[in-house]
Short mmCIF file of C-alpha atoms and ligand atoms in Angstrom, two decimals:
data_model
loop_
_atom_site.label_atom_id
_atom_site.label_comp_id
_atom_site.label_asym_id
_atom_site.label_seq_id
_atom_site.Cartn_x
_atom_site.Cartn_y
_atom_site.Cartn_z
CA UNK A 1 -29.66 96.63 -38.71
CA UNK A 2 -28.18 94.76 -41.86
CA UNK A 3 -27.08 91.19 -41.35
CA UNK A 4 -25.87 87.91 -42.93
CA UNK A 5 -26.73 84.31 -41.21
CA UNK A 6 -23.55 82.71 -40.56
CA UNK A 7 -24.59 79.89 -38.11
CA UNK A 8 -22.44 77.27 -39.22
CA UNK A 9 -19.46 79.28 -37.69
CA UNK A 10 -20.47 78.69 -34.20
CA UNK A 11 -18.50 76.46 -31.60
CA UNK A 12 -19.59 73.55 -29.89
CA UNK A 13 -21.34 74.31 -26.50
CA UNK A 14 -19.47 71.28 -24.46
CA UNK A 15 -16.44 72.62 -23.46
CA UNK A 16 -17.95 75.67 -21.35
CA UNK A 17 -20.70 73.93 -19.65
CA UNK A 18 -18.30 71.10 -18.46
CA UNK A 19 -15.80 73.35 -17.56
CA UNK A 20 -18.18 75.10 -15.65
CA UNK A 21 -19.38 72.05 -13.63
CA UNK A 22 -15.47 71.19 -13.06
CA UNK A 23 -14.42 74.55 -12.22
CA UNK A 24 -17.54 75.63 -10.34
CA UNK A 25 -16.99 79.61 -10.74
CA UNK A 26 -17.36 81.47 -7.45
CA UNK A 27 -19.46 84.36 -8.69
CA UNK A 28 -19.42 87.64 -6.39
CA UNK A 29 -23.32 89.06 -6.62
CA UNK A 30 -23.97 92.45 -5.82
CA UNK A 31 -27.63 92.07 -6.32
CA UNK A 32 -31.00 93.45 -5.37
CA UNK A 33 -33.21 92.01 -2.82
CA UNK A 34 -35.72 90.78 -4.91
CA UNK A 35 -33.57 88.39 -6.96
CA UNK A 36 -31.23 87.20 -4.45
CA UNK A 37 -32.84 83.65 -4.56
CA UNK A 38 -33.44 82.56 -7.76
CA UNK A 39 -29.74 84.23 -8.86
CA UNK A 40 -28.19 81.85 -6.14
CA UNK A 41 -30.35 78.94 -6.91
CA UNK A 42 -29.54 79.49 -10.74
CA UNK A 43 -26.02 79.69 -10.14
CA UNK A 44 -25.79 76.87 -8.23
CA UNK A 45 -28.31 74.24 -9.94
CA UNK A 46 -25.90 74.63 -13.20
CA UNK A 47 -22.76 74.03 -11.11
CA UNK A 48 -21.48 77.41 -10.30
CA UNK A 49 -21.15 78.70 -6.69
CA UNK A 50 -22.72 82.13 -5.66
CA UNK A 51 -21.77 84.62 -2.65
CA UNK A 52 -23.75 87.44 -2.30
CA UNK A 53 -21.44 90.12 -0.86
CA UNK A 54 -22.17 93.60 -0.97
CA UNK A 55 -21.12 95.81 1.74
CA UNK A 56 -18.19 98.31 0.98
CA UNK A 57 -16.14 96.97 4.06
CA UNK A 58 -15.38 93.81 1.94
CA UNK A 59 -16.69 93.68 -1.50
CA UNK A 60 -13.40 94.54 -2.74
CA UNK A 61 -11.58 92.13 -0.69
CA UNK A 62 -13.86 89.53 -1.89
CA UNK A 63 -13.11 89.98 -5.42
CA UNK A 64 -9.38 88.08 -4.44
CA UNK A 65 -11.12 84.83 -4.02
CA UNK A 66 -13.83 85.03 -6.86
CA UNK A 67 -14.04 84.13 -10.21
CA UNK A 68 -16.25 86.73 -11.48
CA UNK A 69 -18.41 89.63 -10.42
CA UNK A 70 -21.98 90.63 -10.99
CA UNK A 71 -23.67 93.98 -10.13
CA UNK A 72 -27.24 94.37 -10.60
CA UNK A 73 -28.46 97.96 -9.30
CA UNK A 74 -32.26 96.54 -9.01
CA UNK A 75 -32.54 98.15 -4.93
CA UNK A 76 -30.43 100.54 -5.14
CA UNK A 77 -29.17 102.65 -2.31
CA UNK A 78 -25.84 105.03 -1.82
CA UNK A 79 -24.29 102.76 0.85
CA UNK A 80 -24.74 99.66 -1.84
CA UNK A 81 -23.38 101.95 -4.64
CA UNK A 82 -20.01 102.30 -2.63
CA UNK A 83 -19.71 98.56 -2.15
CA UNK A 84 -20.08 98.41 -5.89
CA UNK A 85 -17.59 100.51 -6.89
CA UNK A 86 -14.85 98.99 -4.57
CA UNK A 87 -15.57 95.32 -5.91
CA UNK A 88 -15.66 96.92 -9.83
CA UNK A 89 -12.44 98.51 -8.67
CA UNK A 90 -10.93 95.26 -7.26
CA UNK A 91 -12.80 93.38 -10.29
CA UNK A 92 -10.26 95.42 -12.84
CA UNK A 93 -7.41 95.46 -11.22
CA UNK A 94 -7.26 91.79 -10.39
CA UNK A 95 -8.40 91.49 -13.93
CA UNK A 96 -11.87 89.25 -13.03
CA UNK A 97 -14.85 89.87 -15.48
CA UNK A 98 -17.48 91.59 -14.36
CA UNK A 99 -21.11 92.10 -15.61
CA UNK A 100 -23.64 94.82 -15.80
CA UNK A 101 -27.55 94.58 -15.07
CA UNK A 102 -28.92 97.97 -15.57
CA UNK A 103 -32.20 97.36 -13.77
CA UNK A 104 -35.06 100.05 -14.31
CA UNK A 105 -32.44 102.70 -16.33
CA UNK A 106 -34.18 105.85 -16.81
CA UNK A 107 -36.70 105.68 -14.02
CA UNK A 108 -35.35 107.85 -11.61
CA UNK A 109 -32.23 110.67 -12.06
CA UNK A 110 -30.43 108.87 -9.12
CA UNK A 111 -30.69 105.21 -10.62
CA UNK A 112 -29.56 106.51 -14.36
CA UNK A 113 -26.72 108.75 -13.31
CA UNK A 114 -25.48 105.64 -11.20
CA UNK A 115 -25.76 103.16 -13.73
CA UNK A 116 -24.17 105.70 -16.22
CA UNK A 117 -21.24 105.89 -13.88
CA UNK A 118 -20.64 102.01 -13.47
CA UNK A 119 -21.09 101.32 -17.31
CA UNK A 120 -17.73 103.47 -17.93
CA UNK A 121 -16.00 101.39 -15.13
CA UNK A 122 -15.23 98.74 -17.96
CA UNK A 123 -17.94 95.96 -17.62
CA UNK A 124 -17.54 93.31 -19.97
CA UNK A 125 -21.05 92.44 -20.73
CA UNK A 126 -24.11 94.45 -19.77
CA UNK A 127 -27.15 92.54 -20.08
CA UNK A 128 -30.76 94.25 -19.67
CA UNK A 129 -33.95 94.39 -21.52
CA UNK A 130 -34.80 97.01 -24.28
CA UNK A 131 -35.84 99.37 -21.81
CA UNK A 132 -32.96 99.36 -20.14
CA UNK A 133 -30.59 99.33 -22.71
CA UNK A 134 -32.22 102.15 -24.74
CA UNK A 135 -32.19 104.15 -21.35
CA UNK A 136 -28.98 103.43 -20.44
CA UNK A 137 -27.75 104.52 -23.95
CA UNK A 138 -29.69 108.10 -23.56
CA UNK A 139 -32.93 107.48 -24.95
CA UNK A 140 -35.36 109.73 -23.11
CA UNK A 141 -38.36 108.10 -21.57
CA UNK A 142 -37.31 104.76 -22.62
CA UNK A 143 -38.29 103.29 -19.42
CA UNK A 144 -41.46 102.47 -16.86
CA UNK A 145 -39.57 100.13 -14.42
CA UNK A 146 -38.11 97.05 -14.08
CA UNK A 147 -40.06 95.71 -17.07
CA UNK A 148 -39.64 96.41 -20.56
CA UNK A 149 -42.05 98.36 -22.41
CA UNK A 150 -40.22 97.68 -25.74
CA UNK A 151 -39.63 94.52 -28.21
CA UNK A 152 -35.80 93.85 -28.08
CA UNK A 153 -35.29 94.60 -31.86
CA UNK A 154 -36.22 98.29 -31.14
CA UNK A 155 -33.03 98.73 -29.10
CA UNK A 156 -30.74 97.09 -31.54
CA UNK A 157 -29.36 100.37 -32.64
CA UNK A 158 -28.49 101.79 -29.52
CA UNK A 159 -27.12 98.59 -28.10
CA UNK A 160 -24.63 98.64 -30.89
CA UNK A 161 -23.33 101.97 -30.05
CA UNK A 162 -23.35 101.21 -26.46
CA UNK A 163 -21.37 98.10 -27.15
CA UNK A 164 -19.07 100.54 -29.33
CA UNK A 165 -18.87 103.09 -27.30
CA UNK A 166 -18.18 101.19 -23.74
CA UNK A 167 -16.00 98.26 -25.88
CA UNK A 168 -18.23 95.83 -23.84
CA UNK A 169 -20.57 93.03 -24.90
CA UNK A 170 -24.20 94.35 -24.45
CA UNK A 171 -27.03 91.88 -24.33
CA UNK A 172 -30.42 92.58 -25.03
CA UNK A 173 -33.26 90.26 -23.50
CA UNK A 174 -36.61 89.71 -24.47
CA UNK A 175 -38.53 87.11 -26.89
CA UNK A 176 -35.63 87.02 -28.94
CA UNK A 177 -32.34 88.02 -27.01
CA UNK A 178 -29.51 89.85 -28.95
CA UNK A 179 -25.95 89.71 -27.94
CA UNK A 180 -23.57 92.07 -29.53
CA UNK A 181 -20.04 92.86 -29.66
CA UNK A 182 -19.67 96.02 -32.30
CA UNK A 183 -20.37 95.00 -35.70
CA UNK A 184 -21.10 91.38 -34.81
CA UNK A 185 -23.92 90.10 -33.03
CA UNK A 186 -25.77 86.92 -32.29
CA UNK A 187 -29.40 86.26 -31.87
CA UNK A 188 -30.72 83.50 -29.60
CA UNK A 189 -34.52 82.50 -30.12
CA UNK A 190 -35.13 80.34 -26.80
CA UNK A 191 -36.92 80.95 -23.50
CA UNK A 192 -40.74 80.82 -23.04
CA UNK A 193 -43.22 84.03 -22.46
CA UNK A 194 -43.69 83.17 -18.81
CA UNK A 195 -40.16 83.91 -18.31
CA UNK A 196 -41.86 87.84 -18.00
CA UNK A 197 -44.09 86.60 -15.25
CA UNK A 198 -41.21 85.23 -12.71
CA UNK A 199 -39.43 88.26 -11.22
CA UNK A 200 -35.81 88.59 -11.65
CA UNK A 201 -35.55 85.89 -14.12
CA UNK A 202 -33.38 88.27 -15.94
CA UNK A 203 -31.31 89.06 -13.00
CA UNK A 204 -30.60 85.21 -12.93
CA UNK A 205 -29.26 84.95 -16.32
CA UNK A 206 -27.26 87.74 -15.91
CA UNK A 207 -25.16 85.77 -13.14
CA UNK A 208 -25.55 82.89 -15.45
CA UNK A 209 -23.70 85.30 -17.92
CA UNK A 210 -21.19 86.07 -15.33
CA UNK A 211 -20.23 82.34 -14.50
CA UNK A 212 -19.79 81.76 -18.23
CA UNK A 213 -17.62 85.22 -18.80
CA UNK A 214 -15.66 83.65 -16.09
CA UNK A 215 -14.17 80.66 -17.97
CA UNK A 216 -14.32 82.29 -21.43
CA UNK A 217 -12.67 85.84 -21.13
CA UNK A 218 -11.66 85.63 -24.50
CA UNK A 219 -14.63 84.93 -25.92
CA UNK A 220 -16.95 87.17 -23.97
CA UNK A 221 -19.36 87.39 -26.80
CA UNK A 222 -19.70 83.53 -26.90
CA UNK A 223 -20.19 82.89 -23.57
CA UNK A 224 -23.04 85.28 -23.37
CA UNK A 225 -25.14 83.92 -25.92
CA UNK A 226 -24.37 80.15 -23.88
CA UNK A 227 -25.52 81.62 -21.02
CA UNK A 228 -28.88 82.79 -22.71
CA UNK A 229 -28.93 80.12 -24.95
CA UNK A 230 -28.91 77.42 -21.61
CA UNK A 231 -31.41 79.50 -19.70
CA UNK A 232 -33.66 79.65 -22.73
CA UNK A 233 -33.43 75.64 -23.22
CA UNK A 234 -34.06 75.22 -19.88
CA UNK A 235 -37.02 77.16 -19.46
CA UNK A 236 -38.42 75.88 -22.91
CA UNK A 237 -37.97 72.22 -20.92
CA UNK A 238 -39.15 73.11 -17.66
CA UNK A 239 -42.64 74.22 -19.12
CA UNK A 240 -42.90 70.59 -20.63
CA UNK A 241 -42.11 68.93 -17.29
CA UNK A 242 -44.79 70.66 -15.52
CA UNK A 243 -43.99 74.60 -15.62
CA UNK A 244 -46.97 75.20 -17.53
CA UNK A 245 -48.81 75.48 -14.69
CA UNK A 246 -47.91 78.74 -13.53
CA UNK A 247 -45.10 81.17 -12.87
CA UNK A 248 -44.18 79.62 -9.60
CA UNK A 249 -44.26 76.12 -11.17
CA UNK A 250 -41.98 76.90 -14.13
CA UNK A 251 -39.57 78.68 -11.53
CA UNK A 252 -39.09 75.53 -9.61
CA UNK A 253 -38.70 73.23 -12.54
CA UNK A 254 -36.45 75.84 -14.41
CA UNK A 255 -33.86 75.49 -11.46
CA UNK A 256 -34.62 71.46 -11.59
CA UNK A 257 -33.57 71.22 -15.55
CA UNK A 258 -30.43 73.68 -14.58
CA UNK A 259 -29.26 71.11 -12.18
CA UNK A 260 -30.00 67.86 -14.37
CA UNK A 261 -28.69 69.54 -17.87
CA UNK A 262 -27.26 67.84 -20.50
CA UNK A 263 -25.48 69.07 -23.75
CA UNK A 264 -27.69 66.60 -25.69
CA UNK A 265 -30.42 68.98 -24.32
CA UNK A 266 -29.14 71.74 -26.37
CA UNK A 267 -30.29 70.60 -29.31
CA UNK A 268 -33.11 73.26 -29.75
CA UNK A 269 -30.29 75.83 -29.03
CA UNK A 270 -31.42 78.64 -31.46
CA UNK A 271 -28.72 80.65 -32.54
CA UNK A 272 -27.42 82.46 -35.44
CA UNK A 273 -24.44 85.37 -36.11
CA UNK A 274 -25.38 88.45 -37.92
CA UNK A 275 -22.51 90.69 -38.85
CA UNK A 276 -23.79 94.59 -39.01
CA UNK A 277 -23.03 96.97 -40.93
CA UNK A 278 -19.74 98.71 -39.91
CA UNK A 279 -20.11 102.32 -38.78
CA UNK A 280 -20.03 105.17 -41.74
N1 ATP B 1 -41.56 86.75 -24.60
C1 ATP B 1 -40.52 86.03 -24.48
N2 ATP B 1 -40.51 84.69 -24.81
C2 ATP B 1 -39.36 83.94 -24.69
N3 ATP B 1 -38.27 84.15 -23.87
C3 ATP B 1 -38.93 85.36 -23.36
C4 ATP B 1 -39.46 86.23 -23.17
N4 ATP B 1 -39.59 87.37 -22.67
C5 ATP B 1 -38.41 86.95 -22.10
N5 ATP B 1 -37.52 85.85 -22.27
C6 ATP B 1 -36.55 85.40 -21.79
O1 ATP B 1 -36.31 85.90 -20.24
C7 ATP B 1 -35.57 86.03 -19.90
C8 ATP B 1 -35.60 87.13 -18.91
O2 ATP B 1 -35.60 88.26 -19.97
P1 ATP B 1 -36.18 89.95 -19.51
O3 ATP B 1 -35.98 90.75 -21.09
O4 ATP B 1 -37.85 89.51 -19.14
O5 ATP B 1 -35.47 90.45 -18.34
P2 ATP B 1 -36.01 91.53 -17.22
O6 ATP B 1 -36.70 92.36 -17.87
O7 ATP B 1 -34.38 92.16 -16.87
O8 ATP B 1 -35.97 90.66 -15.96
P3 ATP B 1 -35.89 90.85 -14.76
O9 ATP B 1 -35.86 92.37 -14.32
O10 ATP B 1 -37.47 90.36 -13.78
O11 ATP B 1 -34.78 89.99 -13.87
C9 ATP B 1 -34.36 85.77 -20.61
O12 ATP B 1 -33.55 84.55 -20.48
C10 ATP B 1 -35.04 86.10 -21.87
O13 ATP B 1 -34.71 85.77 -23.18
C1 TZE B 2 -39.15 93.73 -9.05
C2 TZE B 2 -37.85 94.27 -8.60
N1 TZE B 2 -37.94 95.68 -8.09
C3 TZE B 2 -36.40 96.07 -8.13
S1 TZE B 2 -35.66 95.08 -8.56
C4 TZE B 2 -36.41 93.89 -8.98
C5 TZE B 2 -35.99 92.71 -9.48
C6 TZE B 2 -36.59 92.74 -11.13
O1 TZE B 2 -35.64 93.07 -11.97
MG1 MG B 3 -33.60 93.22 -15.31
#
């Protein structure tokens, strides 16, 4: 996709991070068994408040006290889908932002059909890796499992189409993250390759997006890029603080770095804006 660089137009970061720590948004997470620990610890470390509440009997009621909803289909079952739909219905009714993580879209018919159904229920942001975004957009054979088999650039055209079709911000994570809002796109180039060797690091950053989305419901595009930027910069710092020893060390130092994270540490935030060609 053609694009022009307009990075000087980016607003400052401080308001969102400061407000997150003051307001401690309560994020209801309906997520997979693998990600629960790292997701809850990521939200707590940055200063938000996680609650893993998924059963159909209480998922909708919990939205009344939550600031945002995260729906992740990683370890799917029909009972969980009922909880997801109940919570999403409540979030939409109460005008709370909800974010979808389409884990392993395309892997099986049940999974793909469920994700497509949820994606039509008006998520404000969808964050997945390139394979997942391409599969959700209808590309055949795009996915092998939870890990991407493609570079994020390969999913740009389908990600843009998905954003226009669903009216949602679509974030494609990878070496570079692309955050697409219709014809406008932000590129975030922070992070570290070892993040791919920590299970559920993508799940965790999607929950971070939900937390920031609750603070900036009218600027979801920027809030999504901030969340990805903070997570990526924190990973770079964590590597230097001892995380280079391996994925387990990086995981620990990443959570520690999010806890102490300051705006000054965002000096390496590497983001740019591209205005992509309008659809013909
Ligand atoms: N090669 C890379 N270099 C730098 N950062 C990366 C790289 N690959 C992924 N990341 C970062 O890792 C985080 C997770 O993205 P990723 O695309 O691996 O998610 P995912 O495949 O959904 O992960 P999971 O399913 O394990 O949760 C993002 O913040 C992303 O920017
Ligand atoms: C490994 C794994 N399996 C289902 S969800 C999940 C976490 C990474 O997406
Ligand atoms: Mg994932």
